[in-house]
mmCIF file of C-alpha atoms in Angstrom:
data_model
loop_
_atom_site.group_PDB
_atom_site.id
_atom_site.type_symbol
_atom_site.label_atom_id
_atom_site.label_comp_id
_atom_site.label_asym_id
_atom_site.label_seq_id
_atom_site.Cartn_x
_atom_site.Cartn_y
_atom_site.Cartn_z
ATOM 1 C CA UNK T 90 0.000 0.000 0.000
ATOM 2 C CA UNK T 91 2.740 2.455 0.917
ATOM 3 C CA UNK T 92 4.557 2.049 -2.359
ATOM 4 C CA UNK T 93 1.412 2.882 -4.337
ATOM 5 C CA UNK T 94 0.972 6.131 -2.395
ATOM 6 C CA UNK T 95 4.648 7.047 -2.788
ATOM 7 C CA UNK T 96 4.481 6.400 -6.535
ATOM 8 C CA UNK T 97 1.292 8.438 -6.864
ATOM 9 C CA UNK T 98 2.694 11.441 -5.013
ATOM 10 C CA UNK T 99 5.992 11.125 -6.863
ATOM 11 C CA UNK T 100 4.174 11.691 -10.158
ATOM 12 C CA UNK T 101 2.373 14.883 -9.116
ATOM 13 C CA UNK T 102 3.688 17.943 -10.912
ATOM 14 C CA UNK T 103 5.293 20.547 -8.678
ATOM 15 C CA UNK T 104 5.126 18.397 -5.546
ATOM 16 C CA UNK T 105 8.221 17.315 -3.641
ATOM 17 C CA UNK T 106 7.903 14.157 -1.562
ATOM 18 C CA UNK T 107 9.133 13.470 1.942
ATOM 19 C CA UNK T 108 8.847 10.267 3.944
ATOM 20 C CA UNK T 109 8.725 10.548 7.715
ATOM 21 C CA UNK T 110 9.668 7.126 9.027
ATOM 22 C CA UNK T 111 9.750 5.549 12.460
ATOM 23 C CA UNK T 112 13.448 5.375 13.385
ATOM 24 C CA UNK T 113 12.833 2.623 15.941
ATOM 25 C CA UNK T 114 11.871 -0.013 13.392
ATOM 26 C CA UNK T 115 14.830 0.259 11.017
ATOM 27 C CA UNK T 116 12.717 1.736 8.232
ATOM 28 C CA UNK T 117 15.358 4.154 6.964
ATOM 29 C CA UNK T 118 17.107 1.527 4.837
ATOM 30 C CA UNK T 119 13.800 0.182 3.473
ATOM 31 C CA UNK T 120 12.615 3.626 2.383
ATOM 32 C CA UNK T 121 16.021 4.626 1.026
ATOM 33 C CA UNK T 122 15.938 1.535 -1.184
ATOM 34 C CA UNK T 123 12.263 1.576 -2.214
ATOM 35 C CA UNK T 124 11.293 5.251 -2.330
ATOM 36 C CA UNK T 125 14.005 7.003 -4.266
ATOM 37 C CA UNK T 126 11.827 9.947 -5.289
ATOM 38 C CA UNK T 127 11.426 11.215 -1.711
ATOM 39 C CA UNK T 128 13.591 12.828 0.905
ATOM 40 C CA UNK T 129 13.661 10.938 4.183
ATOM 41 C CA UNK T 130 13.667 12.057 7.784
ATOM 42 C CA UNK T 131 12.828 10.303 11.041
ATOM 43 C CA UNK T 132 9.611 10.940 12.907
ATOM 44 C CA UNK T 133 9.883 12.672 16.272
ATOM 45 C CA UNK T 134 7.251 12.878 18.968
ATOM 46 C CA UNK T 135 5.472 10.894 21.641
ATOM 47 C CA UNK T 136 2.148 10.513 19.789
ATOM 48 C CA UNK T 137 0.714 10.824 16.297
ATOM 49 C CA UNK T 138 -0.118 14.508 16.737
ATOM 50 C CA UNK T 139 3.406 15.398 17.829
ATOM 51 C CA UNK T 140 4.891 13.355 14.983
ATOM 52 C CA UNK T 141 2.683 15.089 12.403
ATOM 53 C CA UNK T 142 3.344 18.555 13.850
ATOM 54 C CA UNK T 143 7.092 17.874 13.756
ATOM 55 C CA UNK T 144 6.884 16.624 10.167
ATOM 56 C CA UNK T 145 5.035 19.767 9.081
ATOM 57 C CA UNK T 146 7.554 21.901 10.967
ATOM 58 C CA UNK T 147 10.541 20.222 9.316
ATOM 59 C CA UNK T 148 9.143 20.717 5.822
ATOM 60 C CA UNK T 149 8.024 24.317 6.426
ATOM 61 C CA UNK T 150 11.525 25.078 7.754
ATOM 62 C CA UNK T 151 12.840 24.071 4.328
ATOM 63 C CA UNK T 152 10.918 26.985 2.813
ATOM 64 C CA UNK T 153 7.778 25.298 1.493
ATOM 65 C CA UNK T 154 4.634 27.437 1.390
ATOM 66 C CA UNK T 155 2.107 24.602 1.518
ATOM 67 C CA UNK T 156 2.503 21.087 2.874
ATOM 68 C CA UNK T 157 0.240 18.039 2.920
ATOM 69 C CA UNK T 158 0.529 14.895 4.996
ATOM 70 C CA UNK T 159 -1.067 11.838 3.450
ATOM 71 C CA UNK T 160 -1.632 8.540 5.199
ATOM 72 C CA UNK T 161 -0.288 5.442 3.499
ATOM 73 C CA UNK T 162 -3.332 3.335 4.314
ATOM 74 C CA UNK T 163 -5.467 4.617 1.412
ATOM 75 C CA UNK T 164 -3.549 3.178 -1.545
ATOM 76 C CA UNK T 165 -6.211 3.901 -4.176
ATOM 77 C CA UNK T 166 -6.822 7.482 -3.061
ATOM 78 C CA UNK T 167 -7.364 9.465 -6.270
ATOM 79 C CA UNK T 168 -4.410 11.705 -7.097
ATOM 80 C CA UNK T 169 -6.986 14.372 -7.965
ATOM 81 C CA UNK T 170 -7.860 14.656 -4.249
ATOM 82 C CA UNK T 171 -4.248 15.531 -3.441
ATOM 83 C CA UNK T 172 -4.112 18.062 -6.271
ATOM 84 C CA UNK T 173 -7.398 19.541 -5.048
ATOM 85 C CA UNK T 174 -5.956 19.993 -1.545
ATOM 86 C CA UNK T 175 -3.139 22.121 -2.948
ATOM 87 C CA UNK T 176 -5.554 24.047 -5.184
ATOM 88 C CA UNK T 177 -7.725 24.900 -2.186
ATOM 89 C CA UNK T 178 -4.703 25.965 -0.147
ATOM 90 C CA UNK T 179 -3.897 28.447 -2.913
ATOM 91 C CA UNK T 180 -7.074 30.354 -1.989
ATOM 92 C CA UNK T 181 -6.271 33.257 0.350
ATOM 93 C CA UNK T 182 -9.166 32.489 2.718
ATOM 94 C CA UNK T 183 -8.167 28.839 3.330
ATOM 95 C CA UNK T 184 -5.709 27.907 6.080
ATOM 96 C CA UNK T 185 -6.045 24.106 6.091
ATOM 97 C CA UNK T 186 -7.640 21.291 4.118
ATOM 98 C CA UNK T 187 -8.749 17.964 5.565
ATOM 99 C CA UNK T 188 -9.491 14.805 3.629
ATOM 100 C CA UNK T 189 -12.019 13.026 5.860
ATOM 101 C CA UNK T 190 -11.904 9.264 6.124
ATOM 102 C CA UNK T 191 -15.018 7.190 6.610
ATOM 103 C CA UNK T 192 -13.868 6.010 10.040
ATOM 104 C CA UNK T 193 -13.921 9.495 11.606
ATOM 105 C CA UNK T 194 -10.288 10.381 11.040
ATOM 106 C CA UNK T 195 -8.617 11.911 8.022
ATOM 107 C CA UNK T 196 -6.457 10.604 5.197
ATOM 108 C CA UNK T 197 -4.886 13.989 4.398
ATOM 109 C CA UNK T 198 -4.139 17.257 6.143
ATOM 110 C CA UNK T 199 -2.718 20.198 4.207
ATOM 111 C CA UNK T 200 -1.681 23.582 5.623
ATOM 112 C CA UNK T 201 -0.058 26.863 4.556
ATOM 113 C CA UNK T 202 1.795 27.196 7.844
ATOM 114 C CA UNK T 203 2.188 25.144 10.979
ATOM 115 C CA UNK T 204 -1.062 25.250 12.952
ATOM 116 C CA UNK T 205 -0.197 23.595 16.282
ATOM 117 C CA UNK T 206 -3.790 23.896 17.484
ATOM 118 C CA UNK T 207 -4.725 21.071 15.129
ATOM 119 C CA UNK T 208 -2.485 18.594 16.961
ATOM 120 C CA UNK T 209 -3.203 19.259 20.638
ATOM 121 C CA UNK T 210 -5.908 17.476 22.659
ATOM 122 C CA UNK T 211 -6.945 15.176 19.807
ATOM 123 C CA UNK T 212 -8.032 11.604 20.660
ATOM 124 C CA UNK T 213 -5.751 9.948 18.092
ATOM 125 C CA UNK T 214 -6.805 6.611 16.566
ATOM 126 C CA UNK T 215 -10.481 7.111 17.441
ATOM 127 C CA UNK T 216 -13.582 7.942 15.435
ATOM 128 C CA UNK T 217 -13.545 11.458 16.948
ATOM 129 C CA UNK T 218 -10.285 12.661 15.354
ATOM 130 C CA UNK T 219 -11.793 14.721 12.532
ATOM 131 C CA UNK T 220 -14.638 16.146 14.615
ATOM 132 C CA UNK T 221 -12.253 17.234 17.372
ATOM 133 C CA UNK T 222 -9.779 18.634 14.834
ATOM 134 C CA UNK T 223 -12.517 20.680 13.170
ATOM 135 C CA UNK T 224 -13.723 21.952 16.543
ATOM 136 C CA UNK T 225 -10.178 23.004 17.469
ATOM 137 C CA UNK T 226 -9.817 24.750 14.098
ATOM 138 C CA UNK T 227 -13.099 26.642 14.585
ATOM 139 C CA UNK T 228 -12.121 27.696 18.111
ATOM 140 C CA UNK T 229 -8.766 29.007 16.828
ATOM 141 C CA UNK T 230 -10.290 30.829 13.828
ATOM 142 C CA UNK T 231 -8.587 28.520 11.329
ATOM 143 C CA UNK T 232 -10.405 28.488 7.981
ATOM 144 C CA UNK T 233 -10.814 24.860 6.893
ATOM 145 C CA UNK T 234 -12.122 23.149 3.784
ATOM 146 C CA UNK T 235 -12.968 19.471 3.347
ATOM 147 C CA UNK T 236 -12.148 17.185 0.460
ATOM 148 C CA UNK T 237 -14.445 14.300 -0.478
ATOM 149 C CA UNK T 238 -14.560 11.459 2.030
ATOM 150 C CA UNK T 239 -12.496 8.356 1.323
ATOM 151 C CA UNK T 240 -11.660 5.205 3.234
ATOM 152 C CA UNK T 241 -8.525 3.762 4.707
ATOM 153 C CA UNK T 242 -7.399 0.213 5.339
ATOM 154 C CA UNK T 243 -7.091 -0.455 9.046
ATOM 155 C CA UNK T 244 -8.300 -4.028 9.464
ATOM 156 C CA UNK T 245 -8.307 -7.274 7.480
ATOM 157 C CA UNK T 246 -11.986 -6.774 6.606
ATOM 158 C CA UNK T 247 -11.048 -3.532 4.822
ATOM 159 C CA UNK T 248 -9.026 -5.551 2.295
ATOM 160 C CA UNK T 249 -12.276 -6.736 0.729
ATOM 161 C CA UNK T 250 -13.303 -3.287 -0.536
ATOM 162 C CA UNK T 251 -14.040 -3.593 -4.265
ATOM 163 C CA UNK T 252 -12.036 -0.464 -5.136
ATOM 164 C CA UNK T 253 -8.812 -2.044 -3.950
ATOM 165 C CA UNK T 254 -8.923 -4.699 -6.661
ATOM 166 C CA UNK T 255 -10.619 -2.668 -9.402
ATOM 167 C CA UNK T 256 -8.625 -2.387 -12.631
ATOM 168 C CA UNK T 257 -7.112 1.062 -13.065
ATOM 169 C CA UNK T 258 -7.594 1.966 -9.407
ATOM 170 C CA UNK T 259 -4.302 3.872 -9.164
ATOM 171 C CA UNK T 260 -2.859 1.286 -6.775
ATOM 172 C CA UNK T 261 -1.427 -1.449 -9.019
ATOM 173 C CA UNK T 262 0.880 -2.988 -6.419
ATOM 174 C CA UNK T 263 -1.889 -3.230 -3.835
ATOM 175 C CA UNK T 264 -4.261 -4.637 -6.460
ATOM 176 C CA UNK T 265 -1.770 -7.311 -7.535
ATOM 177 C CA UNK T 266 -1.059 -8.327 -3.940
ATOM 178 C CA UNK T 267 -4.730 -8.447 -2.964
ATOM 179 C CA UNK T 268 -5.782 -10.465 -6.004
ATOM 180 C CA UNK T 269 -3.181 -13.093 -5.092
ATOM 181 C CA UNK T 270 -4.053 -12.933 -1.380
ATOM 182 C CA UNK T 271 -7.801 -13.120 -1.870
ATOM 183 C CA UNK T 272 -7.400 -16.038 -4.273
ATOM 184 C CA UNK T 273 -5.382 -17.883 -1.615
ATOM 185 C CA UNK T 274 -7.847 -17.069 1.174
ATOM 186 C CA UNK T 275 -10.921 -18.154 -0.797
ATOM 187 C CA UNK T 276 -9.331 -21.328 -2.193
#
């Protein structure tokens, strides 16, 4: 799934890719070998919110004017959604763009500048993540727009979503793996 997302982002015009990896699991070598179109840096922080805030901070410090974080658990996410996030950020009245996931979280967060309010007091890995994030944005006067909802793959049951094996789904590696896996499971 990850490799499909990295390939998709790597083909977007005018977008530079970064991979924030967990340094504790030895991922640096894996990503250096398999994701050559991205710059790598280790994640830092005690929870998901701190890790995302630090990732945004590191990229903004490199001079970027808009940054998006995309989860790697939505391999067939349409590239058009990512492009739309950047298009919306180009509007003067928009500070942040969320891509809501069906499970109450989000698959994408894009910002023009670091907005630390969006990472504090969020119940990470729950179905209240997006709602709490939007409430925090409203309380802080952060202008937010939403992309279309999409899904992510969190559990084995999610592997049976028809879009993951649909021809031309934008996730060829995931599709190939799942077709082989599902054939084995149902045999």
